Amino acid sequence: MTTKRPLVIVTRKLPDAIETRMMELFNCRLNLDDSSLSQLQLIEAVKTADILVPTVTDRIDARVLSQAGPQLRLIASFGTGVDHIDLASARQRGISVTNTPGVLTEDTADMTMALILAVPRRLSEGERLVRAGRWKGWSPISMLGHRIWGKRLGIIGMGRIGQAVARRAKGFGLSVHYHNRRRVAEEIERDLEATFWEGLDQMIARMDIISINCPHTPATFHLLSARRLKLIRPHCYIVNTSRGEVIDENALARALAEGEIAGAGLDVFEHEPAVNPKLLELDNVVLLPHMGSATIEGRQNMGEKVIINIKTFVDGHAPPDRVLEAMF
Ligand code: 8YV
């Protein structure tokens, strides 16, 4: 890195305080109107930026990276998931990648818990009924959902967010089960009273609620495939606050429509911002616009992490949140 202030190109509008601090520290090109960049605009950005700050809405694929100028040394992503970045291409070109782990764990776990409650208890349906002026008053048999307390929750992906979901779930009387690439430490399992399932097929066939909390990687693409969705019992609910690609969305919509799965709470979709039209027709799904980590505090913390990663890198040190391919 040269001694002149590095050119940092930020692809989306970030919190004001973060942008102000970035302007003080770096030579910044901001995106004040927050429109997402096209692939061509991204290519233009990587041709000139020393450091790029993208978000989940930017597809930094091999084609974009092949056009990067030699000055591009760091991609400091604003977010935890890095499936929008071709990590192998970045490594080949000697470009470091950082993310913002840890600071959106609790917010995402809250949203997961909100969906775990909302779907079986038919929260959105009830709200729609009242707003549409169709509510005829209390009845002992209307709007009946299913009890949460005493049910089995199967968490797929027991990383930070999965564990934070498990902590909440315990308080709601759910028994916690999980599947993960690696079994977590014994003391964590004991603390969360969590049961490890080595076989995903075996676990999902026995759960009442399934929560997706693993990252999207080549290994987890369509982890809940059409075949696996068939193993899930018809009274089971699925919640996804991770990435849409982890579930075969078409197969899920079909299974929900046919009553093979009781309901779903989805904060993420396979082709965002497009939502499978079949899902829009179903009453037994709660659909949210990828807002799991959308808190003012969280966005501020994420921005601070981006700044620390860039500043450390510019000062010639290894940034704290370096992403290595092997991690994903
Ligand atoms: C972020 C997310 O808001 O961090 C992630 O992986 O999915 C979101 O909650 C988004 O990625 C920001 O780029």
Short mmCIF file of C-alpha atoms and ligand atoms in Angstrom, two decimals:
data_model
loop_
_atom_site.label_atom_id
_atom_site.label_comp_id
_atom_site.label_asym_id
_atom_site.label_seq_id
_atom_site.Cartn_x
_atom_site.Cartn_y
_atom_site.Cartn_z
CA MET A 1 0.00 0.00 0.00
CA THR A 2 1.34 3.44 -0.91
CA THR A 3 1.49 6.26 1.65
CA LYS A 4 -1.28 8.26 -0.05
CA ARG A 5 -4.74 7.73 1.38
CA PRO A 6 -6.23 4.62 -0.21
CA LEU A 7 -9.29 4.93 -2.41
CA VAL A 8 -12.12 3.11 -0.66
CA ILE A 9 -15.23 2.52 -2.77
CA VAL A 10 -18.37 1.77 -0.76
CA THR A 11 -21.15 0.18 -2.80
CA ARG A 12 -24.18 1.06 -0.63
CA LYS A 13 -25.25 3.86 1.73
CA LEU A 14 -23.94 3.13 5.24
CA PRO A 15 -24.95 4.81 8.56
CA ASP A 16 -24.04 8.52 8.53
CA ALA A 17 -21.57 8.25 11.45
CA ILE A 18 -19.74 5.43 9.67
CA GLU A 19 -19.52 7.35 6.41
CA THR A 20 -18.28 10.46 8.22
CA ARG A 21 -15.53 8.51 9.99
CA MET A 22 -14.55 6.76 6.77
CA MET A 23 -14.25 10.12 5.01
CA GLU A 24 -11.95 11.35 7.78
CA LEU A 25 -9.71 8.30 7.51
CA PHE A 26 -9.71 7.38 3.84
CA ASN A 27 -10.24 8.77 0.40
CA CYS A 28 -13.80 7.52 0.05
CA ARG A 29 -16.22 7.19 -2.81
CA LEU A 30 -19.64 6.72 -1.25
CA ASN A 31 -22.99 5.74 -2.74
CA LEU A 32 -25.26 8.36 -1.23
CA ASP A 33 -28.45 7.36 -3.02
CA ASP A 34 -28.05 3.68 -2.06
CA SER A 35 -28.93 2.21 -5.46
CA SER A 36 -27.28 -1.20 -5.91
CA LEU A 37 -24.45 -1.32 -8.41
CA SER A 38 -24.79 -3.24 -11.68
CA GLN A 39 -22.12 -5.80 -12.60
CA LEU A 40 -20.66 -3.20 -14.98
CA GLN A 41 -20.51 -0.58 -12.24
CA LEU A 42 -18.86 -3.14 -9.95
CA ILE A 43 -16.25 -3.81 -12.63
CA GLU A 44 -15.63 -0.07 -12.90
CA ALA A 45 -15.23 0.05 -9.12
CA VAL A 46 -12.67 -2.76 -8.88
CA LYS A 47 -10.63 -1.20 -11.70
CA THR A 48 -9.88 1.84 -9.56
CA ALA A 49 -10.48 1.02 -5.88
CA ASP A 50 -7.65 0.13 -3.52
CA ILE A 51 -10.27 -1.22 -1.16
CA LEU A 52 -13.84 -2.22 -1.97
CA VAL A 53 -16.61 -2.26 0.64
CA PRO A 54 -19.42 -4.38 -0.80
CA THR A 55 -22.55 -5.86 0.75
CA VAL A 56 -24.61 -8.97 0.19
CA THR A 57 -26.26 -7.33 -2.85
CA ASP A 58 -22.99 -7.18 -4.82
CA ARG A 59 -21.96 -10.28 -6.73
CA ILE A 60 -18.15 -10.16 -6.68
CA ASP A 61 -17.65 -13.16 -8.95
CA ALA A 62 -14.66 -14.37 -10.97
CA ARG A 63 -15.69 -12.18 -13.92
CA VAL A 64 -15.71 -9.01 -11.82
CA LEU A 65 -12.43 -9.93 -10.12
CA SER A 66 -10.76 -10.70 -13.46
CA GLN A 67 -11.16 -6.98 -14.28
CA ALA A 68 -9.72 -5.78 -10.97
CA GLY A 69 -6.74 -3.47 -11.21
CA PRO A 70 -3.52 -4.48 -9.45
CA GLN A 71 -4.18 -1.78 -6.85
CA LEU A 72 -7.18 -3.67 -5.40
CA ARG A 73 -5.81 -5.26 -2.24
CA LEU A 74 -8.75 -5.63 0.12
CA ILE A 75 -12.45 -6.43 -0.04
CA ALA A 76 -13.83 -5.35 3.34
CA SER A 77 -17.37 -6.69 3.16
CA PHE A 78 -20.15 -5.12 5.21
CA GLY A 79 -21.80 -8.32 6.49
CA THR A 80 -20.96 -11.75 7.83
CA GLY A 81 -21.86 -14.06 4.94
CA VAL A 82 -19.31 -14.04 2.13
CA ASP A 83 -21.11 -16.20 -0.43
CA HIS A 84 -21.40 -13.16 -2.72
CA ILE A 85 -17.60 -13.10 -3.09
CA ASP A 86 -15.57 -15.60 -5.10
CA LEU A 87 -13.01 -16.29 -2.37
CA ALA A 88 -10.82 -18.53 -4.55
CA SER A 89 -10.48 -15.86 -7.26
CA ALA A 90 -9.72 -13.24 -4.62
CA ARG A 91 -6.99 -15.44 -3.13
CA GLN A 92 -5.47 -16.16 -6.55
CA ARG A 93 -5.23 -12.43 -7.18
CA GLY A 94 -3.74 -11.75 -3.74
CA ILE A 95 -6.78 -9.79 -2.58
CA SER A 96 -7.61 -10.11 1.13
CA VAL A 97 -11.23 -10.43 2.20
CA THR A 98 -12.72 -9.44 5.56
CA ASN A 99 -16.26 -9.62 6.98
CA THR A 100 -18.07 -8.47 10.13
CA PRO A 101 -18.73 -11.53 12.30
CA GLY A 102 -20.11 -11.49 15.82
CA VAL A 103 -21.90 -8.15 15.82
CA LEU A 104 -25.12 -9.35 14.23
CA THR A 105 -25.40 -12.64 16.10
CA GLU A 106 -27.95 -11.57 18.70
CA ASP A 107 -30.11 -9.57 16.26
CA THR A 108 -30.26 -12.47 13.80
CA ALA A 109 -31.04 -14.91 16.61
CA ASP A 110 -33.85 -12.62 17.79
CA MET A 111 -35.35 -12.59 14.31
CA THR A 112 -35.01 -16.37 14.10
CA MET A 113 -36.85 -16.71 17.41
CA ALA A 114 -39.48 -14.25 16.20
CA LEU A 115 -40.13 -16.51 13.18
CA ILE A 116 -40.09 -19.65 15.35
CA LEU A 117 -42.94 -18.05 17.30
CA ALA A 118 -44.68 -16.34 14.40
CA VAL A 119 -45.18 -19.31 12.11
CA PRO A 120 -46.71 -21.93 14.47
CA ARG A 121 -48.77 -19.21 16.23
CA ARG A 122 -49.98 -17.74 12.89
CA LEU A 123 -48.94 -14.19 13.74
CA SER A 124 -48.99 -12.79 10.20
CA GLU A 125 -52.29 -14.46 9.38
CA GLY A 126 -53.88 -12.93 12.48
CA GLU A 127 -52.51 -9.51 11.64
CA ARG A 128 -53.79 -9.75 8.07
CA LEU A 129 -57.23 -10.73 9.37
CA VAL A 130 -57.49 -7.69 11.64
CA ARG A 131 -56.11 -5.26 9.07
CA ALA A 132 -58.48 -6.54 6.41
CA GLY A 133 -61.43 -5.82 8.72
CA ARG A 134 -62.40 -9.50 8.52
CA TRP A 135 -62.12 -10.26 12.26
CA LYS A 136 -65.54 -11.24 13.63
CA GLY A 137 -64.50 -11.40 17.30
CA TRP A 138 -63.06 -14.05 19.60
CA SER A 139 -63.95 -17.69 19.08
CA PRO A 140 -62.69 -20.82 20.83
CA ILE A 141 -61.83 -22.42 17.52
CA SER A 142 -60.40 -19.58 15.46
CA MET A 143 -56.75 -18.89 14.67
CA LEU A 144 -55.53 -22.03 16.40
CA GLY A 145 -51.86 -22.63 15.97
CA HIS A 146 -49.42 -24.99 17.63
CA ARG A 147 -47.75 -24.80 21.04
CA ILE A 148 -44.02 -24.04 21.09
CA TRP A 149 -43.28 -25.22 24.64
CA GLY A 150 -42.12 -28.84 24.78
CA LYS A 151 -41.42 -29.18 21.06
CA ARG A 152 -38.17 -30.25 19.39
CA LEU A 153 -36.10 -27.65 17.57
CA GLY A 154 -33.46 -28.88 15.11
CA ILE A 155 -30.78 -26.27 14.42
CA ILE A 156 -28.77 -26.76 11.24
CA GLY A 157 -25.47 -24.93 11.80
CA MET A 158 -24.35 -24.52 15.42
CA GLY A 159 -22.02 -21.56 15.00
CA ARG A 160 -22.46 -18.26 16.82
CA ILE A 161 -25.98 -17.62 15.54
CA GLY A 162 -27.11 -21.23 15.99
CA GLN A 163 -25.93 -21.14 19.61
CA ALA A 164 -27.65 -17.80 20.22
CA VAL A 165 -30.88 -19.30 18.83
CA ALA A 166 -30.44 -22.34 21.10
CA ARG A 167 -30.08 -20.10 24.19
CA ARG A 168 -33.35 -18.35 23.35
CA ALA A 169 -35.12 -21.59 22.44
CA LYS A 170 -34.30 -23.09 25.84
CA GLY A 171 -36.17 -20.22 27.49
CA PHE A 172 -39.22 -20.99 25.38
CA GLY A 173 -39.22 -24.63 26.51
CA LEU A 174 -37.99 -26.11 23.26
CA SER A 175 -35.62 -29.06 23.40
CA VAL A 176 -32.54 -28.24 21.37
CA HIS A 177 -31.12 -30.58 18.74
CA TYR A 178 -28.47 -29.70 16.21
CA HIS A 179 -26.52 -30.83 13.20
CA ASN A 180 -23.18 -29.25 12.42
CA ARG A 181 -20.06 -30.11 10.45
CA ARG A 182 -18.29 -30.59 13.75
CA ARG A 183 -19.73 -31.41 17.14
CA VAL A 184 -19.43 -28.36 19.43
CA ALA A 185 -17.47 -28.45 22.70
CA GLU A 186 -18.96 -30.58 25.44
CA GLU A 187 -19.44 -27.65 27.79
CA ILE A 188 -21.42 -25.71 25.15
CA GLU A 189 -23.60 -28.77 24.53
CA ARG A 190 -24.15 -29.15 28.27
CA ASP A 191 -24.92 -25.48 28.73
CA LEU A 192 -27.45 -25.46 25.88
CA GLU A 193 -28.75 -28.93 26.74
CA ALA A 194 -28.28 -29.61 23.05
CA THR A 195 -28.32 -33.03 21.39
CA PHE A 196 -25.91 -33.55 18.50
CA TRP A 197 -27.10 -35.46 15.42
CA GLU A 198 -24.36 -36.62 13.13
CA GLY A 199 -26.89 -37.51 10.44
CA LEU A 200 -28.90 -34.60 9.06
CA ASP A 201 -31.48 -36.93 7.49
CA GLN A 202 -32.10 -38.62 10.83
CA MET A 203 -32.44 -35.31 12.66
CA ILE A 204 -34.83 -33.53 10.31
CA ALA A 205 -37.11 -36.58 10.22
CA ARG A 206 -37.73 -36.22 13.95
CA MET A 207 -38.06 -32.46 14.54
CA ASP A 208 -41.09 -30.20 15.09
CA ILE A 209 -39.29 -27.03 14.01
CA ILE A 210 -36.12 -26.74 11.91
CA SER A 211 -33.98 -23.60 11.85
CA ILE A 212 -31.33 -22.96 9.20
CA ASN A 213 -28.33 -21.19 10.71
CA CYS A 214 -25.42 -22.40 8.60
CA PRO A 215 -23.65 -20.28 5.97
CA HIS A 216 -24.27 -20.80 2.28
CA THR A 217 -21.26 -22.55 0.77
CA PRO A 218 -20.89 -25.03 -2.10
CA ALA A 219 -21.36 -27.75 0.53
CA THR A 220 -24.63 -26.31 1.90
CA PHE A 221 -26.26 -25.31 -1.41
CA HIS A 222 -29.72 -26.98 -1.39
CA LEU A 223 -28.80 -28.81 1.80
CA LEU A 224 -32.55 -29.06 2.30
CA SER A 225 -33.05 -30.64 -1.12
CA ALA A 226 -36.31 -32.00 -2.53
CA ARG A 227 -35.27 -35.43 -1.23
CA ARG A 228 -34.57 -34.16 2.28
CA LEU A 229 -37.76 -32.07 2.42
CA LYS A 230 -39.63 -35.35 1.92
CA LEU A 231 -38.10 -36.68 5.16
CA ILE A 232 -39.62 -33.85 7.19
CA ARG A 233 -42.88 -34.69 8.96
CA PRO A 234 -46.05 -32.81 7.91
CA HIS A 235 -46.49 -31.02 11.24
CA CYS A 236 -42.95 -29.53 11.11
CA TYR A 237 -42.12 -25.86 10.52
CA ILE A 238 -38.98 -24.52 8.83
CA VAL A 239 -37.34 -21.18 9.60
CA ASN A 240 -34.53 -19.70 7.52
CA THR A 241 -32.61 -16.55 8.45
CA SER A 242 -29.35 -17.64 6.81
CA ARG A 243 -29.36 -17.81 3.03
CA GLY A 244 -32.12 -18.81 0.63
CA GLU A 245 -29.79 -21.06 -1.33
CA VAL A 246 -29.56 -23.54 1.57
CA ILE A 247 -33.13 -24.70 0.76
CA ASP A 248 -34.41 -25.77 -2.64
CA GLU A 249 -37.00 -22.97 -2.69
CA ASN A 250 -39.12 -24.48 -5.46
CA ALA A 251 -39.33 -27.82 -3.70
CA LEU A 252 -40.14 -26.04 -0.42
CA ALA A 253 -42.96 -24.03 -2.00
CA ARG A 254 -44.40 -27.22 -3.48
CA ALA A 255 -44.14 -29.11 -0.16
CA LEU A 256 -45.83 -26.23 1.70
CA ALA A 257 -48.61 -25.98 -0.86
CA GLU A 258 -49.24 -29.73 -0.70
CA GLY A 259 -49.34 -29.75 3.12
CA GLU A 260 -46.22 -31.93 3.34
CA ILE A 261 -44.68 -29.31 5.68
CA ALA A 262 -46.80 -27.26 8.10
CA GLY A 263 -45.32 -23.83 7.48
CA ALA A 264 -42.19 -21.74 6.99
CA GLY A 265 -40.69 -18.48 8.17
CA LEU A 266 -38.34 -17.09 5.56
CA ASP A 267 -36.18 -14.00 5.91
CA VAL A 268 -34.00 -14.96 2.95
CA PHE A 269 -34.67 -16.25 -0.58
CA GLU A 270 -32.84 -18.07 -3.28
CA HIS A 271 -33.00 -15.25 -5.84
CA GLU A 272 -33.31 -12.09 -3.74
CA PRO A 273 -35.10 -9.76 -4.03
CA ALA A 274 -37.31 -12.07 -6.11
CA VAL A 275 -39.61 -14.29 -4.06
CA ASN A 276 -40.96 -17.48 -5.50
CA PRO A 277 -44.53 -16.50 -6.53
CA LYS A 278 -45.90 -19.77 -5.16
CA LEU A 279 -44.77 -18.72 -1.66
CA LEU A 280 -46.66 -15.44 -1.94
CA GLU A 281 -49.93 -17.32 -2.34
CA LEU A 282 -49.52 -19.38 0.84
CA ASP A 283 -50.99 -18.45 4.20
CA ASN A 284 -48.73 -20.79 6.17
CA VAL A 285 -45.55 -18.83 5.45
CA VAL A 286 -44.17 -15.67 7.00
CA LEU A 287 -42.06 -13.76 4.50
CA LEU A 288 -39.57 -11.08 5.54
CA PRO A 289 -37.27 -8.89 3.42
CA HIS A 290 -33.82 -10.11 4.64
CA MET A 291 -34.04 -8.04 7.82
CA GLY A 292 -32.53 -10.46 10.36
CA SER A 293 -29.66 -8.16 11.25
CA ALA A 294 -31.45 -4.90 10.48
CA THR A 295 -31.01 -2.94 13.71
CA ILE A 296 -29.54 0.55 13.97
CA GLU A 297 -27.07 -0.74 16.55
CA GLY A 298 -26.07 -3.69 14.39
CA ARG A 299 -25.45 -1.63 11.28
CA GLN A 300 -23.32 0.79 13.33
CA ASN A 301 -21.29 -2.12 14.78
CA MET A 302 -20.86 -3.63 11.32
CA GLY A 303 -19.59 -0.31 9.98
CA GLU A 304 -17.13 0.00 12.86
CA LYS A 305 -15.81 -3.47 12.10
CA VAL A 306 -15.35 -2.52 8.44
CA ILE A 307 -13.38 0.57 9.50
CA ILE A 308 -11.17 -1.42 11.89
CA ASN A 309 -10.49 -4.03 9.21
CA ILE A 310 -9.51 -1.38 6.66
CA LYS A 311 -7.47 0.71 9.08
CA THR A 312 -5.51 -2.31 10.35
CA PHE A 313 -4.86 -3.44 6.80
CA VAL A 314 -3.76 0.02 5.66
CA ASP A 315 -1.42 0.22 8.66
CA GLY A 316 0.25 -2.95 7.46
CA HIS A 317 -1.23 -5.46 9.91
CA ALA A 318 -3.44 -8.50 9.45
CA PRO A 319 -7.04 -7.29 9.79
CA PRO A 320 -8.95 -9.00 12.62
CA ASP A 321 -11.77 -10.41 10.49
CA ARG A 322 -9.80 -11.95 7.67
CA VAL A 323 -11.85 -14.56 5.81
CA LEU A 324 -10.04 -17.69 4.75
CA GLU A 325 -11.55 -19.99 2.15
CA ALA A 326 -11.17 -22.92 4.50
CA MET A 327 -13.56 -21.26 6.96
CA PHE A 328 -16.42 -21.58 4.48
C1 8YV B 1 -26.44 -8.41 6.31
C2 8YV B 1 -26.38 -10.94 6.32
O1 8YV B 1 -27.30 -7.38 6.56
O2 8YV B 1 -24.29 -10.41 7.25
C3 8YV B 1 -24.96 -11.20 6.63
O3 8YV B 1 -24.46 -12.26 6.23
O4 8YV B 1 -27.03 -11.79 5.83
C4 8YV B 1 -27.15 -9.69 6.57
O5 8YV B 1 -27.80 -9.81 7.77
C5 8YV B 1 -25.92 -8.32 4.92
O6 8YV B 1 -25.17 -9.41 4.58
C6 8YV B 1 -25.09 -7.09 4.71
O7 8YV B 1 -24.24 -7.23 3.61
#
